[in-house]
mmCIF file of C-alpha atoms and ligand atoms in Angstrom:
data_model
loop_
_atom_site.group_PDB
_atom_site.id
_atom_site.type_symbol
_atom_site.label_atom_id
_atom_site.label_comp_id
_atom_site.label_asym_id
_atom_site.label_seq_id
_atom_site.Cartn_x
_atom_site.Cartn_y
_atom_site.Cartn_z
ATOM 1 C CA MET A 6 18.497 -13.742 18.810
ATOM 2 C CA SER A 7 15.800 -11.059 18.837
ATOM 3 C CA GLN A 8 12.143 -11.927 18.412
ATOM 4 C CA SER A 9 12.244 -10.502 14.885
ATOM 5 C CA ASP A 10 15.011 -12.945 13.871
ATOM 6 C CA LYS A 11 13.110 -16.106 14.785
ATOM 7 C CA VAL A 12 12.700 -18.568 11.915
ATOM 8 C CA GLY A 13 10.790 -21.837 11.922
ATOM 9 C CA THR A 14 7.345 -23.336 11.762
ATOM 10 C CA PRO A 15 5.529 -22.077 14.830
ATOM 11 C CA SER A 16 2.744 -24.199 16.190
ATOM 12 C CA GLY A 17 -0.761 -22.760 16.392
ATOM 13 C CA VAL A 18 -0.401 -20.522 13.328
ATOM 14 C CA LYS A 19 -3.915 -19.520 12.270
ATOM 15 C CA ARG A 20 -5.160 -20.036 8.733
ATOM 16 C CA VAL A 21 -5.419 -16.941 6.512
ATOM 17 C CA ARG A 22 -9.149 -16.900 5.688
ATOM 18 C CA LYS A 23 -9.919 -13.224 5.161
ATOM 19 C CA ALA A 24 -8.763 -10.521 2.775
ATOM 20 C CA VAL A 25 -9.184 -6.750 2.932
ATOM 21 C CA LEU A 26 -9.477 -4.907 -0.383
ATOM 22 C CA PRO A 27 -9.112 -1.145 0.138
ATOM 23 C CA ALA A 28 -11.090 0.543 -2.646
ATOM 24 C CA ALA A 29 -12.051 3.890 -1.146
ATOM 25 C CA GLY A 30 -9.424 6.114 -2.797
ATOM 26 C CA LEU A 31 -10.400 8.993 -5.062
ATOM 27 C CA GLY A 32 -8.393 7.814 -8.069
ATOM 28 C CA THR A 33 -7.100 11.273 -8.969
ATOM 29 C CA ARG A 34 -4.402 9.846 -11.279
ATOM 30 C CA PHE A 35 -7.160 8.537 -13.526
ATOM 31 C CA LEU A 36 -9.292 11.658 -13.901
ATOM 32 C CA PRO A 37 -11.564 12.395 -15.665
ATOM 33 C CA ALA A 38 -12.534 8.675 -15.938
ATOM 34 C CA THR A 39 -12.888 8.485 -12.156
ATOM 35 C CA LYS A 40 -14.942 11.633 -11.658
ATOM 36 C CA ALA A 41 -18.180 9.671 -11.242
ATOM 37 C CA GLN A 42 -17.087 6.013 -11.242
ATOM 38 C CA PRO A 43 -14.683 4.038 -9.065
ATOM 39 C CA LYS A 44 -11.330 3.297 -10.686
ATOM 40 C CA GLU A 45 -11.624 -0.253 -9.325
ATOM 41 C CA MET A 46 -14.626 -0.686 -11.657
ATOM 42 C CA LEU A 47 -12.783 0.397 -14.820
ATOM 43 C CA SER A 48 -12.739 -2.708 -17.007
ATOM 44 C CA VAL A 49 -9.532 -4.317 -18.169
ATOM 45 C CA VAL A 50 -10.471 -6.274 -21.323
ATOM 46 C CA ASP A 51 -13.878 -7.565 -20.189
ATOM 47 C CA LYS A 52 -14.155 -7.285 -16.419
ATOM 48 C CA PRO A 53 -13.640 -4.688 -13.715
ATOM 49 C CA GLN A 54 -10.248 -4.597 -12.061
ATOM 50 C CA ILE A 55 -11.684 -5.491 -8.688
ATOM 51 C CA GLN A 56 -13.094 -8.740 -10.082
ATOM 52 C CA TYR A 57 -9.551 -9.840 -11.017
ATOM 53 C CA VAL A 58 -8.512 -9.054 -7.449
ATOM 54 C CA VAL A 59 -11.427 -10.986 -5.898
ATOM 55 C CA GLU A 60 -10.632 -13.915 -8.217
ATOM 56 C CA GLU A 61 -7.034 -13.826 -6.945
ATOM 57 C CA CYS A 62 -8.442 -14.103 -3.404
ATOM 58 C CA VAL A 63 -10.543 -17.137 -4.343
ATOM 59 C CA ALA A 64 -7.594 -18.801 -6.107
ATOM 60 C CA SER A 65 -5.537 -18.214 -2.941
ATOM 61 C CA GLY A 66 -8.030 -19.990 -0.672
ATOM 62 C CA ILE A 67 -9.562 -16.850 0.887
ATOM 63 C CA GLU A 68 -13.101 -17.458 2.200
ATOM 64 C CA HIS A 69 -14.212 -13.956 3.163
ATOM 65 C CA VAL A 70 -13.438 -10.784 1.222
ATOM 66 C CA ILE A 71 -13.870 -7.424 2.975
ATOM 67 C CA ILE A 72 -14.060 -4.504 0.569
ATOM 68 C CA VAL A 73 -13.459 -1.033 1.989
ATOM 69 C CA THR A 74 -15.552 1.369 -0.052
ATOM 70 C CA GLY A 75 -16.424 5.044 0.170
ATOM 71 C CA LYS A 76 -18.556 7.696 -1.492
ATOM 72 C CA GLY A 77 -19.445 6.957 -5.112
ATOM 73 C CA LYS A 78 -18.395 3.304 -4.872
ATOM 74 C CA ASN A 79 -21.826 1.649 -4.833
ATOM 75 C CA SER A 80 -21.302 0.022 -8.230
ATOM 76 C CA ILE A 81 -18.703 -2.254 -6.576
ATOM 77 C CA GLU A 82 -21.424 -3.665 -4.298
ATOM 78 C CA ASP A 83 -23.820 -4.026 -7.224
ATOM 79 C CA HIS A 84 -21.225 -5.927 -9.229
ATOM 80 C CA PHE A 85 -20.901 -8.652 -6.585
ATOM 81 C CA ASP A 86 -24.656 -8.761 -5.857
ATOM 82 C CA TYR A 87 -27.322 -10.807 -7.687
ATOM 83 C CA ASN A 88 -29.014 -9.113 -10.645
ATOM 84 C CA PRO A 89 -32.289 -11.094 -11.047
ATOM 85 C CA THR A 90 -33.641 -8.870 -13.850
ATOM 86 C CA LEU A 91 -30.547 -9.379 -15.986
ATOM 87 C CA GLU A 92 -30.353 -13.111 -15.236
ATOM 88 C CA ARG A 93 -34.055 -13.621 -16.110
ATOM 89 C CA PHE A 94 -33.646 -11.628 -19.311
ATOM 90 C CA LEU A 95 -30.627 -13.701 -20.395
ATOM 91 C CA GLU A 96 -32.382 -16.979 -19.587
ATOM 92 C CA GLU A 97 -35.490 -15.978 -21.556
ATOM 93 C CA LYS A 98 -33.238 -15.224 -24.539
ATOM 94 C CA GLY A 99 -31.711 -18.716 -24.233
ATOM 95 C CA LYS A 100 -28.362 -17.320 -23.033
ATOM 96 C CA LYS A 101 -27.986 -19.692 -20.100
ATOM 97 C CA ASP A 102 -24.183 -19.573 -20.176
ATOM 98 C CA LEU A 103 -24.152 -15.792 -19.818
ATOM 99 C CA ALA A 104 -26.766 -15.944 -17.044
ATOM 100 C CA GLY A 105 -24.633 -18.534 -15.231
ATOM 101 C CA MET A 106 -21.504 -16.418 -15.639
ATOM 102 C CA VAL A 107 -23.275 -13.364 -14.193
ATOM 103 C CA ARG A 108 -24.537 -15.409 -11.218
ATOM 104 C CA LYS A 109 -21.084 -16.914 -10.566
ATOM 105 C CA ILE A 110 -19.594 -13.465 -9.906
ATOM 106 C CA SER A 111 -21.888 -13.122 -6.872
ATOM 107 C CA ASP A 112 -21.431 -16.693 -5.652
ATOM 108 C CA MET A 113 -17.669 -17.088 -5.780
ATOM 109 C CA VAL A 114 -16.963 -15.917 -2.214
ATOM 110 C CA GLN A 115 -18.563 -14.243 0.793
ATOM 111 C CA VAL A 116 -18.138 -10.463 0.456
ATOM 112 C CA SER A 117 -18.636 -7.883 3.219
ATOM 113 C CA TYR A 118 -18.392 -4.133 2.922
ATOM 114 C CA THR A 119 -17.329 -1.419 5.254
ATOM 115 C CA ARG A 120 -16.968 2.266 4.524
ATOM 116 C CA GLN A 121 -14.077 4.622 4.945
ATOM 117 C CA LYS A 122 -15.902 7.896 5.453
ATOM 118 C CA GLU A 123 -12.953 9.985 4.287
ATOM 119 C CA PRO A 124 -9.955 8.874 2.193
ATOM 120 C CA LEU A 125 -7.411 9.292 4.991
ATOM 121 C CA GLY A 126 -4.901 6.871 3.492
ATOM 122 C CA LEU A 127 -4.308 3.194 2.770
ATOM 123 C CA GLY A 128 -3.365 2.461 6.374
ATOM 124 C CA HIS A 129 -6.554 4.091 7.589
ATOM 125 C CA ALA A 130 -8.599 2.053 5.073
ATOM 126 C CA VAL A 131 -7.118 -1.176 6.484
ATOM 127 C CA LEU A 132 -7.804 0.000 10.054
ATOM 128 C CA VAL A 133 -11.460 0.562 9.161
ATOM 129 C CA ALA A 134 -11.716 -3.218 8.578
ATOM 130 C CA LYS A 135 -10.362 -4.076 12.043
ATOM 131 C CA ASP A 136 -13.617 -5.374 13.558
ATOM 132 C CA LEU A 137 -14.514 -7.418 10.488
ATOM 133 C CA VAL A 138 -11.088 -9.055 10.459
ATOM 134 C CA GLY A 139 -10.926 -9.755 14.206
ATOM 135 C CA ASP A 140 -8.001 -11.521 15.861
ATOM 136 C CA GLU A 141 -6.609 -13.419 12.900
ATOM 137 C CA PRO A 142 -4.101 -12.988 10.082
ATOM 138 C CA PHE A 143 -5.420 -11.574 6.844
ATOM 139 C CA ALA A 144 -4.391 -10.621 3.331
ATOM 140 C CA VAL A 145 -4.509 -7.101 1.879
ATOM 141 C CA LEU A 146 -4.858 -6.667 -1.875
ATOM 142 C CA LEU A 147 -4.981 -3.241 -3.502
ATOM 143 C CA GLY A 148 -8.119 -3.007 -5.612
ATOM 144 C CA ASP A 149 -6.304 -1.434 -8.569
ATOM 145 C CA VAL A 150 -3.189 -3.617 -8.772
ATOM 146 C CA LEU A 151 -3.530 -6.652 -11.036
ATOM 147 C CA ILE A 152 -1.239 -9.670 -10.739
ATOM 148 C CA PRO A 153 -2.741 -12.222 -13.103
ATOM 149 C CA GLY A 154 -1.310 -15.723 -13.406
ATOM 150 C CA GLU A 155 -1.529 -19.324 -12.344
ATOM 151 C CA ASN A 156 0.324 -18.908 -9.033
ATOM 152 C CA PRO A 157 -1.384 -15.979 -7.238
ATOM 153 C CA ALA A 158 0.932 -13.617 -5.352
ATOM 154 C CA THR A 159 -1.427 -13.747 -2.353
ATOM 155 C CA LYS A 160 -1.177 -17.550 -2.249
ATOM 156 C CA GLN A 161 2.630 -17.279 -2.230
ATOM 157 C CA LEU A 162 2.501 -14.843 0.724
ATOM 158 C CA ILE A 163 0.045 -17.048 2.614
ATOM 159 C CA GLN A 164 2.528 -19.898 2.227
ATOM 160 C CA VAL A 165 5.243 -17.748 3.851
ATOM 161 C CA TYR A 166 2.883 -16.844 6.711
ATOM 162 C CA GLN A 167 1.764 -20.434 7.313
ATOM 163 C CA GLN A 168 5.361 -21.612 7.364
ATOM 164 C CA THR A 169 6.809 -18.895 9.605
ATOM 165 C CA GLY A 170 3.934 -17.275 11.529
ATOM 166 C CA LEU A 171 5.165 -13.829 10.431
ATOM 167 C CA GLY A 172 3.648 -11.335 7.994
ATOM 168 C CA ALA A 173 4.963 -11.076 4.442
ATOM 169 C CA ILE A 174 4.720 -8.476 1.704
ATOM 170 C CA ALA A 175 5.180 -8.909 -2.018
ATOM 171 C CA VAL A 176 8.066 -7.036 -3.626
ATOM 172 C CA GLU A 177 9.418 -6.831 -7.141
ATOM 173 C CA GLU A 178 12.496 -5.416 -8.805
ATOM 174 C CA VAL A 179 12.113 -1.985 -10.381
ATOM 175 C CA PRO A 180 14.699 0.002 -12.379
ATOM 176 C CA LYS A 181 17.058 1.728 -9.941
ATOM 177 C CA GLU A 182 16.252 5.174 -11.431
ATOM 178 C CA LYS A 183 12.562 4.693 -10.530
ATOM 179 C CA THR A 184 12.862 3.987 -6.791
ATOM 180 C CA HIS A 185 11.454 7.461 -6.028
ATOM 181 C CA LEU A 186 8.052 6.216 -7.241
ATOM 182 C CA TYR A 187 7.726 3.312 -4.759
ATOM 183 C CA GLY A 188 7.992 2.125 -1.196
ATOM 184 C CA ILE A 189 11.383 0.384 -1.123
ATOM 185 C CA VAL A 190 12.491 -2.479 1.104
ATOM 186 C CA ASP A 191 15.739 -2.601 3.034
ATOM 187 C CA GLY A 192 16.209 -6.262 3.868
ATOM 188 C CA HIS A 193 18.769 -8.982 4.345
ATOM 189 C CA ALA A 194 18.704 -12.349 2.618
ATOM 190 C CA ALA A 195 17.189 -15.044 4.797
ATOM 191 C CA PRO A 196 16.805 -17.963 2.399
ATOM 192 C CA GLN A 197 14.350 -20.653 3.366
ATOM 193 C CA ALA A 198 12.928 -23.580 1.365
ATOM 194 C CA PRO A 199 10.911 -23.514 -0.825
ATOM 195 C CA PHE A 200 11.343 -19.752 -1.357
ATOM 196 C CA GLY A 201 15.149 -19.742 -1.400
ATOM 197 C CA GLU A 202 16.819 -16.420 -2.095
ATOM 198 C CA ARG A 203 13.457 -14.797 -2.830
ATOM 199 C CA LEU A 204 12.781 -14.392 0.891
ATOM 200 C CA LEU A 205 14.245 -11.417 2.767
ATOM 201 C CA ARG A 206 13.866 -10.263 6.365
ATOM 202 C CA ILE A 207 12.887 -6.596 6.394
ATOM 203 C CA ARG A 208 15.130 -4.211 8.313
ATOM 204 C CA GLU A 209 13.436 -1.007 7.204
ATOM 205 C CA LEU A 210 10.952 0.343 4.673
ATOM 206 C CA VAL A 211 11.738 3.594 2.888
ATOM 207 C CA GLU A 212 9.007 5.605 1.185
ATOM 208 C CA LYS A 213 9.961 6.846 -2.308
ATOM 209 C CA PRO A 214 13.749 7.240 -1.853
ATOM 210 C CA LYS A 215 15.883 8.989 -4.487
ATOM 211 C CA PRO A 216 17.916 6.387 -6.424
ATOM 212 C CA GLU A 217 21.147 7.445 -4.655
ATOM 213 C CA ASN A 218 19.545 6.892 -1.230
ATOM 214 C CA ALA A 219 17.599 3.703 -2.045
ATOM 215 C CA PRO A 220 18.712 0.683 0.007
ATOM 216 C CA SER A 221 17.609 -1.675 -2.812
ATOM 217 C CA ASN A 222 15.504 -1.728 -5.963
ATOM 218 C CA LEU A 223 12.819 -3.946 -4.413
ATOM 219 C CA ALA A 224 9.456 -2.169 -4.492
ATOM 220 C CA ILE A 225 6.336 -2.940 -2.450
ATOM 221 C CA THR A 226 3.744 -4.255 -4.886
ATOM 222 C CA GLY A 227 0.243 -4.150 -3.390
ATOM 223 C CA ARG A 228 -0.111 -7.599 -1.833
ATOM 224 C CA TYR A 229 0.374 -8.234 1.880
ATOM 225 C CA VAL A 230 -0.353 -10.927 4.467
ATOM 226 C CA LEU A 231 -0.393 -9.397 7.913
ATOM 227 C CA PRO A 232 -0.930 -10.577 11.484
ATOM 228 C CA PRO A 233 -3.669 -8.899 13.572
ATOM 229 C CA GLU A 234 -0.927 -6.987 15.461
ATOM 230 C CA ILE A 235 -0.842 -4.615 12.465
ATOM 231 C CA PHE A 236 -4.002 -2.958 13.839
ATOM 232 C CA ASP A 237 -2.214 -1.925 17.022
ATOM 233 C CA CYS A 238 0.656 -0.600 14.855
ATOM 234 C CA LEU A 239 -1.836 1.347 12.714
ATOM 235 C CA GLU A 240 -3.451 2.847 15.799
ATOM 236 C CA ARG A 241 -0.032 4.145 16.851
ATOM 237 C CA THR A 242 0.769 5.521 13.377
ATOM 238 C CA LYS A 243 0.560 9.289 12.967
ATOM 239 C CA PRO A 244 -0.454 10.796 9.618
ATOM 240 C CA GLY A 245 2.597 10.819 7.330
ATOM 241 C CA ALA A 246 3.104 11.672 3.639
ATOM 242 C CA GLY A 247 0.120 13.586 2.210
ATOM 243 C CA ASN A 248 -1.292 13.827 5.755
ATOM 244 C CA GLU A 249 -2.537 10.239 5.286
ATOM 245 C CA ILE A 250 -2.152 7.256 7.601
ATOM 246 C CA GLN A 251 0.293 5.147 5.632
ATOM 247 C CA LEU A 252 0.275 1.356 5.789
ATOM 248 C CA THR A 253 4.034 1.459 5.148
ATOM 249 C CA ASP A 254 4.602 3.444 8.386
ATOM 250 C CA ALA A 255 2.638 0.869 10.403
ATOM 251 C CA MET A 256 4.549 -1.976 8.745
ATOM 252 C CA LYS A 257 7.814 -0.342 9.839
ATOM 253 C CA ILE A 258 6.652 -0.732 13.446
ATOM 254 C CA LEU A 259 5.475 -4.293 12.749
ATOM 255 C CA ALA A 260 8.831 -5.217 11.193
ATOM 256 C CA LYS A 261 10.719 -3.925 14.264
ATOM 257 C CA GLU A 262 8.457 -5.386 16.931
ATOM 258 C CA HIS A 263 7.332 -8.683 15.391
ATOM 259 C CA GLY A 264 9.350 -9.267 12.215
ATOM 260 C CA LEU A 265 8.194 -9.080 8.601
ATOM 261 C CA TRP A 266 9.237 -10.817 5.399
ATOM 262 C CA ALA A 267 9.577 -9.473 1.888
ATOM 263 C CA LEU A 268 8.957 -12.065 -0.817
ATOM 264 C CA ILE A 269 10.153 -11.483 -4.379
ATOM 265 C CA TYR A 270 6.998 -13.093 -5.693
ATOM 266 C CA GLU A 271 6.690 -14.955 -8.985
ATOM 267 C CA GLY A 272 4.502 -12.979 -11.377
ATOM 268 C CA ILE A 273 3.978 -9.622 -13.065
ATOM 269 C CA SER A 274 1.997 -6.718 -11.616
ATOM 270 C CA TYR A 275 0.132 -3.911 -13.347
ATOM 271 C CA ASP A 276 -0.748 -0.685 -11.594
ATOM 272 C CA ALA A 277 -4.090 -0.328 -13.343
ATOM 273 C CA GLY A 278 -4.902 2.690 -11.155
ATOM 274 C CA GLU A 279 -2.890 4.945 -13.469
ATOM 275 C CA LYS A 280 -3.294 5.432 -17.180
ATOM 276 C CA LEU A 281 -0.145 3.837 -18.604
ATOM 277 C CA GLY A 282 -0.329 0.830 -16.282
ATOM 278 C CA PHE A 283 -3.967 0.380 -17.249
ATOM 279 C CA LEU A 284 -3.077 0.406 -20.950
ATOM 280 C CA LYS A 285 -0.269 -2.128 -20.447
ATOM 281 C CA ALA A 286 -2.608 -4.438 -18.521
ATOM 282 C CA THR A 287 -5.278 -4.094 -21.185
ATOM 283 C CA VAL A 288 -2.949 -4.909 -24.102
ATOM 284 C CA GLU A 289 -1.156 -7.800 -22.379
ATOM 285 C CA LEU A 290 -4.313 -9.426 -21.035
ATOM 286 C CA ALA A 291 -6.105 -8.944 -24.355
ATOM 287 C CA LEU A 292 -3.219 -10.740 -26.106
ATOM 288 C CA GLN A 293 -3.672 -13.670 -23.686
ATOM 289 C CA ASN A 294 -7.434 -13.864 -24.214
ATOM 290 C CA PRO A 295 -8.364 -17.301 -25.604
ATOM 291 C CA GLU A 296 -11.322 -15.919 -27.574
ATOM 292 C CA PHE A 297 -9.788 -12.980 -29.442
ATOM 293 C CA GLY A 298 -6.107 -12.799 -28.376
ATOM 294 C CA GLY A 299 -4.917 -14.113 -31.780
ATOM 295 C CA ALA A 300 -7.063 -11.662 -33.756
ATOM 296 C CA PHE A 301 -5.895 -8.806 -31.516
ATOM 297 C CA ARG A 302 -2.240 -9.783 -32.082
ATOM 298 C CA ASN A 303 -2.823 -9.764 -35.858
ATOM 299 C CA TYR A 304 -4.457 -6.355 -35.578
ATOM 300 C CA LEU A 305 -1.503 -4.929 -33.577
ATOM 301 C CA LYS A 306 0.883 -6.164 -36.273
ATOM 302 C CA THR A 307 -0.925 -4.031 -38.848
ATOM 303 C CA LEU A 308 -0.259 -0.834 -36.874
ATOM 304 C CA LYS A 309 2.521 1.354 -38.174
ATOM 305 C CA LEU A 310 4.506 1.973 -34.955
HETATM 306 P P1 UTP B 24 -3.881 4.658 -4.330
HETATM 307 O O1 UTP B 24 -2.973 5.660 -3.769
HETATM 308 O O2 UTP B 24 -3.507 3.986 -5.607
HETATM 309 O O3 UTP B 24 -5.357 5.238 -4.505
HETATM 310 O O4 UTP B 24 -4.206 3.588 -3.229
HETATM 311 P P2 UTP B 24 -5.923 6.662 -4.728
HETATM 312 O O5 UTP B 24 -5.629 7.536 -3.566
HETATM 313 O O6 UTP B 24 -7.339 6.452 -5.105
HETATM 314 O O7 UTP B 24 -5.102 7.090 -6.027
HETATM 315 P P3 UTP B 24 -4.708 8.483 -6.657
HETATM 316 O O8 UTP B 24 -3.282 8.661 -6.248
HETATM 317 O O9 UTP B 24 -5.629 9.561 -6.150
HETATM 318 O O10 UTP B 24 -4.870 8.251 -8.119
HETATM 319 C C1 UTP B 24 -4.182 2.179 -3.453
HETATM 320 C C2 UTP B 24 -5.513 1.531 -3.078
HETATM 321 O O11 UTP B 24 -5.913 1.936 -1.776
HETATM 322 C C3 UTP B 24 -7.206 2.475 -1.776
HETATM 323 C C4 UTP B 24 -7.472 2.913 -3.227
HETATM 324 O O12 UTP B 24 -8.848 2.825 -3.525
HETATM 325 C C5 UTP B 24 -6.630 1.919 -4.032
HETATM 326 O O13 UTP B 24 -7.371 0.766 -4.388
HETATM 327 N N1 UTP B 24 -7.286 3.605 -0.831
HETATM 328 C C6 UTP B 24 -6.382 4.620 -0.880
HETATM 329 C C7 UTP B 24 -8.298 3.623 0.107
HETATM 330 O O14 UTP B 24 -9.121 2.694 0.176
HETATM 331 N N2 UTP B 24 -8.391 4.676 0.961
HETATM 332 C C8 UTP B 24 -7.520 5.713 0.934
HETATM 333 O O15 UTP B 24 -7.655 6.650 1.752
HETATM 334 C C9 UTP B 24 -6.485 5.676 -0.012
#
C-alpha cells in the first residue's frame, strides 16, 4: 500500500482554522464592469460576492480569513473594515438595525490581507499567503465562486480532512460536452462513511480536456482544503497554461506524493466571475430572498419569454 492509498483517522490531525481567498485576478471575463472595480465586489442581489464567500468561511468554522488582493482591490479591505461615519449617520437617523448590520460585516471574523503584486496565477496567489498560513492545513475559496446553502462546501471538505488527514477538493458533475471548460478529476471510488460514493481518491487532474479525452465529468469547483505541503508543491511548479502558476499543477504533485481526495459536495455553485454565471446567481438568490423573493417571482411570471 503506497502512502497515497492510506485511509483512516490519523492521530494529531490539525484543525482547519484558516482560509485563503485569492481575489487578485484581473476579471477580464467581466469587462467593462471590472475595469475600475474588483469583480469580487460586484453585488449579487444585495451584497458583494466576496461577502458570501467570507460568510461561508464563518459557517464552516474558519477563524482567520486571508484575502489575497492586488492593484485596484482596496474596496475589498474597506468593505470588511469599520465605517464610523456611516454607522453614526444611521444611528442618528434611528436606523439601529442597519448600523448593526454594517458593523457585523467587520466583526464576523479576523481578516488579514496580503498582496499579489502581479496576477501570476491562482497557484501563485495561494503561495503568496504561505507565511500567513504557516505550518497548518487551510481552506482555499475562490472569491468569485458562490456556493450558497445550509451545508457549506468548505465545511464538507474540512470534515474529509479531519477524518483522513489528507487534502480534499470539491468537484461537481458537468455535462460531458463541457469538460473543455474545467479542470477535470481522474479518480477511483474510495467510499467512506459518512461520504459514501461521493468520495474519490484522485489519480490525476486534467486541465480542460476535450470531451473525448476527459477521464470523467467531475469538474473542480473552487473550494479546497489543503495541507501545508501544498506550498512546497507550488514552489516546485513551473508556469503552465497562460504562463501562470496553476494550483491544479501543484495539486497533481500533492496527489501523487501525499494523496488527495475529490468530494462530490452537496450544493450548487455559481461562477459569478463571468456574466452568465453572475446572472444565474442573481436570479436564483433573488428568488430565495425572504423579503422580496415572492414579488420577484411574480414579476418574472409577467415576462413574455
Ligand atoms: P479566475 O481565473 O476566475 O480570475 O481566478 P481572473 O484571472 O480574474 O479571471 P478572468 O479569466 O480574467 O476573467 C479565480 C480566482 O482567483 C483569483 C481571482 O481573483 C479569482 O477570485 N486570482 C486569479 C488571483 O488571485 N490571482 C491570479 O493571478 C489569478
